[in-house]
mmCIF file of C-alpha atoms in Angstrom:
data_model
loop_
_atom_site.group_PDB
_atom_site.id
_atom_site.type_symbol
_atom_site.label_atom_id
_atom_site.label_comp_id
_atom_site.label_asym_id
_atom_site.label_seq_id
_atom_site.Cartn_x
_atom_site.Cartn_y
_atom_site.Cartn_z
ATOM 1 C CA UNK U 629 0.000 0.000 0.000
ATOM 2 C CA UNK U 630 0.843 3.495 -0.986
ATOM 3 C CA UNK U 631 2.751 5.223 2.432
ATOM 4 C CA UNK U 632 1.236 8.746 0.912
ATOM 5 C CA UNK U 633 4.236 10.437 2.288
ATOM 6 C CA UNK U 634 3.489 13.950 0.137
ATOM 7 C CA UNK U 635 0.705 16.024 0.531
ATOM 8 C CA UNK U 636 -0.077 15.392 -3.034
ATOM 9 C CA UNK U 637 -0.101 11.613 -3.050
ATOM 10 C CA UNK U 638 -3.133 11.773 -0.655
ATOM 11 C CA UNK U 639 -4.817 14.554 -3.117
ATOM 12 C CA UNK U 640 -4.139 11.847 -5.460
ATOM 13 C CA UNK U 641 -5.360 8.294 -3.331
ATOM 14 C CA UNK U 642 -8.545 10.649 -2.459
ATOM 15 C CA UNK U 643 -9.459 11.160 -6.247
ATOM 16 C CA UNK U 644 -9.114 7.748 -7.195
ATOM 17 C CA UNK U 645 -11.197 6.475 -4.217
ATOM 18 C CA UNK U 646 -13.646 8.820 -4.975
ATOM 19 C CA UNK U 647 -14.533 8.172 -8.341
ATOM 20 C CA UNK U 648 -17.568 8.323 -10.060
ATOM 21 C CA UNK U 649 -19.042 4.994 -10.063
ATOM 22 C CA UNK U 650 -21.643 4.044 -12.619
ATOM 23 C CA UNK U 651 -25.266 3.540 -11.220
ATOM 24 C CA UNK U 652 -27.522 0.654 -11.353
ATOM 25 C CA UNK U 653 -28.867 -0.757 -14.838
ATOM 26 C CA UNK U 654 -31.966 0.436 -15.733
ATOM 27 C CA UNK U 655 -31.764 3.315 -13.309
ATOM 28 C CA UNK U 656 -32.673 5.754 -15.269
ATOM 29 C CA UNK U 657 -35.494 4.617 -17.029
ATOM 30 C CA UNK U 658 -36.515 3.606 -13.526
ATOM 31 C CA UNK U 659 -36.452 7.180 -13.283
ATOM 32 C CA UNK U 660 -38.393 8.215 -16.015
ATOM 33 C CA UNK U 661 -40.902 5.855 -15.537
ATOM 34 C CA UNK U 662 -41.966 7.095 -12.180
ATOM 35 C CA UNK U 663 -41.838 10.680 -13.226
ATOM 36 C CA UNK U 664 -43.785 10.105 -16.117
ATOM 37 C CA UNK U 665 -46.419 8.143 -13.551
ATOM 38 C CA UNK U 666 -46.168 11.303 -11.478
ATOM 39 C CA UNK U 667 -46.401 9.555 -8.210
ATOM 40 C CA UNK U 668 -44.559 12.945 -6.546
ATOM 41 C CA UNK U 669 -46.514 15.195 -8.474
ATOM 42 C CA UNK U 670 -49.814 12.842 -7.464
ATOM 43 C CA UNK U 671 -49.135 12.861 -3.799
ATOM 44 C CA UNK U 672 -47.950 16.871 -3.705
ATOM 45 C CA UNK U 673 -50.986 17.787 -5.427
ATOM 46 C CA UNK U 674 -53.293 15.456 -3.673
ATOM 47 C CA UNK U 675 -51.523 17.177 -0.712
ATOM 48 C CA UNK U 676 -52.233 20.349 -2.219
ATOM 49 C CA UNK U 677 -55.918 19.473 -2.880
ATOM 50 C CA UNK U 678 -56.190 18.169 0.870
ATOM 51 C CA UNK U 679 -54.750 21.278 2.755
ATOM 52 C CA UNK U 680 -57.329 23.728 0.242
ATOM 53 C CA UNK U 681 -59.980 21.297 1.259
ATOM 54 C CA UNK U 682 -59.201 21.192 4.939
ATOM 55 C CA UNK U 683 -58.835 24.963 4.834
ATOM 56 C CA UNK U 684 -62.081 25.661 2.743
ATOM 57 C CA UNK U 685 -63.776 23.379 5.783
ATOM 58 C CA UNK U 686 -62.180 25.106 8.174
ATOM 59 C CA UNK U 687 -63.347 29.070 6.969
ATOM 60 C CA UNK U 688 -66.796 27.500 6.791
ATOM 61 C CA UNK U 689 -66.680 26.273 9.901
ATOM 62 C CA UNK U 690 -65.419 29.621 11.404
ATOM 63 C CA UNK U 691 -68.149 31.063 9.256
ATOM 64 C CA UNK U 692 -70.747 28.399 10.093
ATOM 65 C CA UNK U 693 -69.989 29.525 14.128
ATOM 66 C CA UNK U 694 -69.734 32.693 14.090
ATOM 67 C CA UNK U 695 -73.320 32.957 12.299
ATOM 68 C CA UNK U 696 -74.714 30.877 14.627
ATOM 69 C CA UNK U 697 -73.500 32.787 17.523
ATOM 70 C CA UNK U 698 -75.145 35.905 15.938
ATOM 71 C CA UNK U 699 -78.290 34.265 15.598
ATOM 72 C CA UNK U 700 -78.427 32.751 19.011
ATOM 73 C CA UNK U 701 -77.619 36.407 19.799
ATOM 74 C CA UNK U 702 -80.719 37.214 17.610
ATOM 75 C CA UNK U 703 -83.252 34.761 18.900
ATOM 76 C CA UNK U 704 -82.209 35.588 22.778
ATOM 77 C CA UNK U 705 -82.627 39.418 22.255
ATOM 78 C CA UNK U 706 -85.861 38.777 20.484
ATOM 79 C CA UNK U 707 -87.382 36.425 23.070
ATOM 80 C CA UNK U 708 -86.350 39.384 25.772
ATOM 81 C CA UNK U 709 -88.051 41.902 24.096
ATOM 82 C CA UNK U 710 -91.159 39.521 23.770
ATOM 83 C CA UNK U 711 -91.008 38.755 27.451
ATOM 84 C CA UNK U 712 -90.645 42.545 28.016
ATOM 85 C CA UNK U 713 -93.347 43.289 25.890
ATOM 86 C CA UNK U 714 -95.262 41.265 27.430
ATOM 87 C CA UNK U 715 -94.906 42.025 30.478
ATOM 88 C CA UNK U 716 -95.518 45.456 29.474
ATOM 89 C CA UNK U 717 -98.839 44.543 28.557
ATOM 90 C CA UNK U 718 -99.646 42.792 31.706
ATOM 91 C CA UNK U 719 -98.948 45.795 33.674
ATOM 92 C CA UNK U 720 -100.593 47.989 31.348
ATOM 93 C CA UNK U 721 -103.909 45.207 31.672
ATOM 94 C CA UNK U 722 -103.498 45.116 35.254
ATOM 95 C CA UNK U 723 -103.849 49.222 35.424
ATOM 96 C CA UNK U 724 -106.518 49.026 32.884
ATOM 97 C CA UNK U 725 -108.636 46.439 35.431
ATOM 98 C CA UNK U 726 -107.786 48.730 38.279
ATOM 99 C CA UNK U 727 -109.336 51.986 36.282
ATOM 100 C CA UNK U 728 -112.190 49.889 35.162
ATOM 101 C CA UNK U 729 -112.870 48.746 38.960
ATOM 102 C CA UNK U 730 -112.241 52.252 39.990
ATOM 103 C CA UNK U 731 -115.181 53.412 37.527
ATOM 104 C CA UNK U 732 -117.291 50.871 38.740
ATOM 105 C CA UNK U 733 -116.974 51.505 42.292
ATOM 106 C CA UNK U 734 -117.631 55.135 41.447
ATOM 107 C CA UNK U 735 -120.723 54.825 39.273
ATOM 108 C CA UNK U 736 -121.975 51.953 41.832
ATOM 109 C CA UNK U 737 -122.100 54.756 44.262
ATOM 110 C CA UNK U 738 -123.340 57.454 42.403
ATOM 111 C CA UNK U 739 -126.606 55.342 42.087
ATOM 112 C CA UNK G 334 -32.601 2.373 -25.072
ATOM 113 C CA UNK G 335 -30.365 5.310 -25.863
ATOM 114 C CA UNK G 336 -26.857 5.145 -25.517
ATOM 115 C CA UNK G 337 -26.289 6.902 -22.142
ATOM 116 C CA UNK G 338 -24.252 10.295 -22.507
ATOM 117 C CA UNK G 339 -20.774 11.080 -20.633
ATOM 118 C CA UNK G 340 -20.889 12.708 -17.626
ATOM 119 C CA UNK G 341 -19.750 16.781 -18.375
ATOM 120 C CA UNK G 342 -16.430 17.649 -17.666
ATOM 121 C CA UNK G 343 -16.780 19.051 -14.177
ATOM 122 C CA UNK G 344 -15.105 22.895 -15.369
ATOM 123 C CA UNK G 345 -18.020 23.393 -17.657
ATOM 124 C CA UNK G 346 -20.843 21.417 -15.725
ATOM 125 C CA UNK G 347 -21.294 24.007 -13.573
ATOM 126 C CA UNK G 348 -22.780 26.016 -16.237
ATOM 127 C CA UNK G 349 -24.518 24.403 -18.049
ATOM 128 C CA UNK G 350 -28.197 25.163 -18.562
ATOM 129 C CA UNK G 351 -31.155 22.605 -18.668
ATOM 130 C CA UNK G 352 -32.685 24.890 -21.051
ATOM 131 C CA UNK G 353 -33.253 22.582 -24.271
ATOM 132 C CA UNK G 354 -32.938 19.428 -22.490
ATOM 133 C CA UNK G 355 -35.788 17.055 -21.494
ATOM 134 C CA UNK G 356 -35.965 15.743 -18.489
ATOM 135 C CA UNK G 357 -35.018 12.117 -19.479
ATOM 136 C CA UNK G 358 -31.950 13.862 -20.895
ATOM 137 C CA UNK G 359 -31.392 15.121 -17.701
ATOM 138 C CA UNK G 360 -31.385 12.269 -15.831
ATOM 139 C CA UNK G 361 -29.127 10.354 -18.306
ATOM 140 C CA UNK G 362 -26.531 13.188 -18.378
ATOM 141 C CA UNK G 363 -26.319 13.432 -14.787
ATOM 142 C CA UNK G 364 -27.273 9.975 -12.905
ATOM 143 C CA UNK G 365 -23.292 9.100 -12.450
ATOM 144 C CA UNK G 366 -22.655 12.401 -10.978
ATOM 145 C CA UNK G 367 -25.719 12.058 -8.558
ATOM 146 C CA UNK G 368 -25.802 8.387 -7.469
ATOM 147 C CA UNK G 369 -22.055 8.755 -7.076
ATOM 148 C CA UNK G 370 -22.585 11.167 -4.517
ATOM 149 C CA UNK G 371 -25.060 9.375 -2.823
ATOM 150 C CA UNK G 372 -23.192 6.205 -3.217
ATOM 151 C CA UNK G 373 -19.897 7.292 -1.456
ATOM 152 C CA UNK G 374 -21.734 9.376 1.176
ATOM 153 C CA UNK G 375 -24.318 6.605 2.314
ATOM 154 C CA UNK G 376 -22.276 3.236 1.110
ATOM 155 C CA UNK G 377 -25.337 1.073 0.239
ATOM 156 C CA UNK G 378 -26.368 0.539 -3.041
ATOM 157 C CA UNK G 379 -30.375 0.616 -2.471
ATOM 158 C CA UNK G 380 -29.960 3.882 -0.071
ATOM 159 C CA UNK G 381 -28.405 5.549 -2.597
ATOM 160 C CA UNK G 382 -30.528 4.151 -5.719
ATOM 161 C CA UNK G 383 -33.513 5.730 -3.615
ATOM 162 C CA UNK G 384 -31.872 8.761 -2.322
ATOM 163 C CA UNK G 385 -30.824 9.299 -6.358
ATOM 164 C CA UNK G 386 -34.216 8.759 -7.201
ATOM 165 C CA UNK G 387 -35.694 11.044 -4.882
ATOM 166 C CA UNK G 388 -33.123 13.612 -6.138
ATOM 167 C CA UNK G 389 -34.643 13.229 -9.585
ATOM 168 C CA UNK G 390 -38.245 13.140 -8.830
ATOM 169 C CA UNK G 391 -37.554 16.716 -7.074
ATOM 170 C CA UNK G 392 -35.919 17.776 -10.042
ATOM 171 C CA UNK G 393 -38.593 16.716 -12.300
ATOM 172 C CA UNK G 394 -41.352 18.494 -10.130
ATOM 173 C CA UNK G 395 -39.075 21.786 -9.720
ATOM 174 C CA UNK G 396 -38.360 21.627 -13.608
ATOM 175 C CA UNK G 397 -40.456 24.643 -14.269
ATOM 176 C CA UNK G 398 -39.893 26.746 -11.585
ATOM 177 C CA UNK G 399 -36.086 26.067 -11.304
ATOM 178 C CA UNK G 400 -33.577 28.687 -11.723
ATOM 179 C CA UNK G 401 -31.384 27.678 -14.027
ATOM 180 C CA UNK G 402 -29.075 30.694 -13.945
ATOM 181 C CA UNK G 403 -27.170 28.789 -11.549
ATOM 182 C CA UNK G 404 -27.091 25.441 -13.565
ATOM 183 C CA UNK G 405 -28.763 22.398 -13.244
ATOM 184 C CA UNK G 406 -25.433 20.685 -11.518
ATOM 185 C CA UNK G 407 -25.536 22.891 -8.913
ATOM 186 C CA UNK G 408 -29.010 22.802 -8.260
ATOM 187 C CA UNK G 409 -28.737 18.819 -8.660
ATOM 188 C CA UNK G 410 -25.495 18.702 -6.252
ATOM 189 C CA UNK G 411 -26.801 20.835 -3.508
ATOM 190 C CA UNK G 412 -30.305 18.901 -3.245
ATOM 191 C CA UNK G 413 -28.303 15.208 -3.058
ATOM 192 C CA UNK G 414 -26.122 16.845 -0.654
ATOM 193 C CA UNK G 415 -28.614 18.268 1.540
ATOM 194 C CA UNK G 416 -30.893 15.042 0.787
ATOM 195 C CA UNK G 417 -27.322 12.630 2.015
ATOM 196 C CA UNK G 418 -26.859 14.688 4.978
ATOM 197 C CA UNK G 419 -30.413 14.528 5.493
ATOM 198 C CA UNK G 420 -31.264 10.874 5.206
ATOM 199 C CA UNK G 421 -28.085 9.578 7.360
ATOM 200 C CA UNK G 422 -29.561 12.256 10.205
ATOM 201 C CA UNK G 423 -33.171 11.148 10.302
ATOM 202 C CA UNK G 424 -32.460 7.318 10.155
ATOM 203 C CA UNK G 425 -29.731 7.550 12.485
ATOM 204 C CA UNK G 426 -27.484 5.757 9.394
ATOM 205 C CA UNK G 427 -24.616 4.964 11.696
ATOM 206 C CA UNK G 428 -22.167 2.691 10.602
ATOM 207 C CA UNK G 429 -20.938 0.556 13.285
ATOM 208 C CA UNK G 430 -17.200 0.677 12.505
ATOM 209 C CA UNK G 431 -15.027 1.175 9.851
ATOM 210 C CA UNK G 432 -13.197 -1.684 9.888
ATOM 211 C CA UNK G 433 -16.809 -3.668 10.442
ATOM 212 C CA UNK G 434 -18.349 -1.455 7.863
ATOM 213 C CA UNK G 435 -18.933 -4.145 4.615
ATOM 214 C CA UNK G 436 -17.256 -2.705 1.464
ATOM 215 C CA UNK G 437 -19.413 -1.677 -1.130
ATOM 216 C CA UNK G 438 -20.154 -4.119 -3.941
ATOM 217 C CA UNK G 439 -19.610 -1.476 -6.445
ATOM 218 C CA UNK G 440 -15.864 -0.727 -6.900
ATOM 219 C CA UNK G 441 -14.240 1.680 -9.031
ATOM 220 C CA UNK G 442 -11.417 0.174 -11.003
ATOM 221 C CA UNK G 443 -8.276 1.888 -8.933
ATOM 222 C CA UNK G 444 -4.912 1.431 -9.155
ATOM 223 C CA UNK G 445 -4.311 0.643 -5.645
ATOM 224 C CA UNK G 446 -7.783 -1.050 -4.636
ATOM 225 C CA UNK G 447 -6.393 -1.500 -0.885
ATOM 226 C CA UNK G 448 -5.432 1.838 -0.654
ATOM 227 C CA UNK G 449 -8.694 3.099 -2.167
ATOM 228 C CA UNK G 450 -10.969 0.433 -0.109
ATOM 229 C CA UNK G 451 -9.156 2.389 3.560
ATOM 230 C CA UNK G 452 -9.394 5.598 2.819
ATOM 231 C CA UNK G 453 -12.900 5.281 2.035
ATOM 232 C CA UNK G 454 -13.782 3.599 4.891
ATOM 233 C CA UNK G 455 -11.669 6.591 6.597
ATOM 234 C CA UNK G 456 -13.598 8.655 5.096
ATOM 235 C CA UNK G 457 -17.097 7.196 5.986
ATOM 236 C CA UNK G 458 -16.226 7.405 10.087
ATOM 237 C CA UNK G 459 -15.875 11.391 9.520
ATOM 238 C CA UNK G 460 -18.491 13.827 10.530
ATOM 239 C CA UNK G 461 -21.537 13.612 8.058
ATOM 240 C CA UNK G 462 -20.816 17.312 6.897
ATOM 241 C CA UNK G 463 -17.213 16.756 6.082
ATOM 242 C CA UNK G 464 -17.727 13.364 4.665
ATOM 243 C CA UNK G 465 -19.788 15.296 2.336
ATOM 244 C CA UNK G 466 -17.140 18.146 1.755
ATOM 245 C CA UNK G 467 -14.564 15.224 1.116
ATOM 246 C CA UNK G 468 -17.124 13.388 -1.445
ATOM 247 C CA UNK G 469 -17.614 16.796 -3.107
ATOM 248 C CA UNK G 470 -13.452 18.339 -3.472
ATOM 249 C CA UNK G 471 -12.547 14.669 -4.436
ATOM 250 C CA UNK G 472 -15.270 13.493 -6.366
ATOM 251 C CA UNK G 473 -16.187 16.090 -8.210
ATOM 252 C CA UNK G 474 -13.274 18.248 -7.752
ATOM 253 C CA UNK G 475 -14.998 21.321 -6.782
ATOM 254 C CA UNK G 476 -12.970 24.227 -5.118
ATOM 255 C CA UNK G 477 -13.841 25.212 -1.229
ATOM 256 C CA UNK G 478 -15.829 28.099 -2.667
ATOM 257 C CA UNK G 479 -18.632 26.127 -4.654
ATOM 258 C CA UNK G 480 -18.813 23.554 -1.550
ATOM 259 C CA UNK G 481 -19.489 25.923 1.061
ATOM 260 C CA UNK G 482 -22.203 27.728 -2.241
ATOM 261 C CA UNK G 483 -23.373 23.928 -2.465
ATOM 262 C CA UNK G 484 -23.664 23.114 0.979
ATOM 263 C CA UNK G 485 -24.525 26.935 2.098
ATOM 264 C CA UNK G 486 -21.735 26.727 4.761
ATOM 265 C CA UNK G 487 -19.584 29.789 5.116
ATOM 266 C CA UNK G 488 -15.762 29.308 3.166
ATOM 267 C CA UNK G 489 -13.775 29.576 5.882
ATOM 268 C CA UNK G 490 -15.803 26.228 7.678
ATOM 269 C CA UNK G 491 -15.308 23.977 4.489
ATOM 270 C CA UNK G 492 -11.501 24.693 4.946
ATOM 271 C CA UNK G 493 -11.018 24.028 7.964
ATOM 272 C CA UNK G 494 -13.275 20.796 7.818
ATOM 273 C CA UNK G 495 -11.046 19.922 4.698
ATOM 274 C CA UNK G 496 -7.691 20.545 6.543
ATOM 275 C CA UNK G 497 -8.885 18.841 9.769
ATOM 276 C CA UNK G 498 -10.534 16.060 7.789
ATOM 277 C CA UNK G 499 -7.411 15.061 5.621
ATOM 278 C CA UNK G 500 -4.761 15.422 8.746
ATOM 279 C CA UNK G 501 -7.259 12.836 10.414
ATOM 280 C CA UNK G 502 -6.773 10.743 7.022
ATOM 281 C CA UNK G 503 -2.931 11.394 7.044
ATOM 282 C CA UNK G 504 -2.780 10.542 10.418
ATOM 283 C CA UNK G 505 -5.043 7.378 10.520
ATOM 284 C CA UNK G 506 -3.073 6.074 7.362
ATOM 285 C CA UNK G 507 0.187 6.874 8.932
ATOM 286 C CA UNK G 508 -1.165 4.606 11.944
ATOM 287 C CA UNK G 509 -2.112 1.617 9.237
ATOM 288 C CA UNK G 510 1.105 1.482 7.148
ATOM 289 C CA UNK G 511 3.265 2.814 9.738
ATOM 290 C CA UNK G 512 5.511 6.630 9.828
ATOM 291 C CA UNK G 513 8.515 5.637 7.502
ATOM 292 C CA UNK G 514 10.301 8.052 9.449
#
């Protein structure tokens, strides 16, 4: 074996070691063939498809909440004012009644 | 099948644009240079068949959007770099020794097959990055400058992994065949 006593000589060993080496048979066209089925560009733009999709669900999920919310809001603000409606009426009834008893007791007298 | 084209001499490969060439052209002019690469980084055959392939498959779905001001070989030696460097980090592709490490069955024709077998075994029990600056300034006989552009390292660190890399070599070779001195 070589002592590689100059610099040069292990320059030299290094390069020869280091050689290009020829690849499989067929490696190429092994190559080719699965570009040409696109399994990369399959799975990247099934990836693709998948994150749009999951995104798409996710704004209309956002969306699908946030409308809720406002008409849960809605529906709770209307059923208030009904109940205070309502109750306006009562008390309006009630003072009505007492009026109308008031009148009564007064005419009842009169007579 | 078509007769497969040389490999381009290394001085003018790194400019050379893909522009005009198909992809399959691609591939053919370049598959030494990249399984190479892979080969003497990761020492297994079937790693670096896949690793090459993967290398391709990139290129082929970057094809459009590449910039090939920088060349093709560049782009193609940076990505099996990064992809080498890559690979032996995530699966943890330690090799147990290098004197247990099996030789590949792929062998350049060398003059001094011994002398070529050690070193690269020497080689593979360096540090993945400067195994790979090794690989590069001996394989491909690239200058410190277009490593550390390749492997996006600054200059001054692909020296000094160089320099401390080969006085390992120097000094684990010494150890085999003895100091004549």
């Amino acid at each position: 074996m070589m002592r590689l006593q100059k610099p040069h000589e292990l320059d030299d060993a290094l390069r020869e070691a280091f050689r290009r080496v020829d690849p499989p048979p067929g490696f190429a066209d092994r190559v080719v063939r699965r570009a040409s089925q696109s399994p990369v560009r399959t799975t990247i733009g099934t990836r693709a498809w998948l994150r749009w999709a999951a995104a798409a669900v996710l704004v209309m999920a956002v969306s699908g909440g946030l409308w809720y919310r406002a008409e849960e809001r809605r529906r709770v603000e209307g059923e208030e004012a009904r109940r205070q409606v309502l109750l306006s009426l009562q008390i309006a009834g009630s003072k009505l009644n007492a009026v109308q008893m008031k009148i009564n007791r007064h005419e009842e007298s009169r007579q | 099948m078509l007769p497969e084209p040389a490999d381009p001499a290394p001085e003018t490969a790194g400019h050379e644009q893909a522009e005009g060439l198909g992809f399959e052209d691609l591939v053919r002019r370049h598959q030494r240079m990249v399984f190479s690469l892979a080969f003497h980084f990761l020492r297994d055959r079937a790693v670096a068949e896949e690793v090459s392939q993967d290398v391709f498959l990139r290129l082929h779905r970057h094809l459009d959007g590449l910039d090939l001001g920088n060349g093709v070989v560049h782009w193609l030696r940076r990505v099996t770099s990064n992809r080498c460097i890559d690979y032996a980090r995530q699966r943890r592709f330690r090799l147990l020794s290098f004197d247990s490490t099996p030789e590949p069955a792929v062998e350049a024709r060398t003059r001094d097959p011994l002398l070529s077998r050690r070193l690269r075994r020497l080689v593979a029990s360096l540090p993945r990055q400067s195994r790979m600056v090794v690989i590069l300034r001996y394989q491909e006989d690239l200058m410190p400058e277009e490593i550390a552009r390749i492997l996006d390292t600054p200059v001054a660190s692909v020296k000094s992994q160089l320099h401390r890399a080969l006085r390992t070599l120097r000094d684990k070779m010494l150890r085999v065949v003895g100091d004549p001195r």
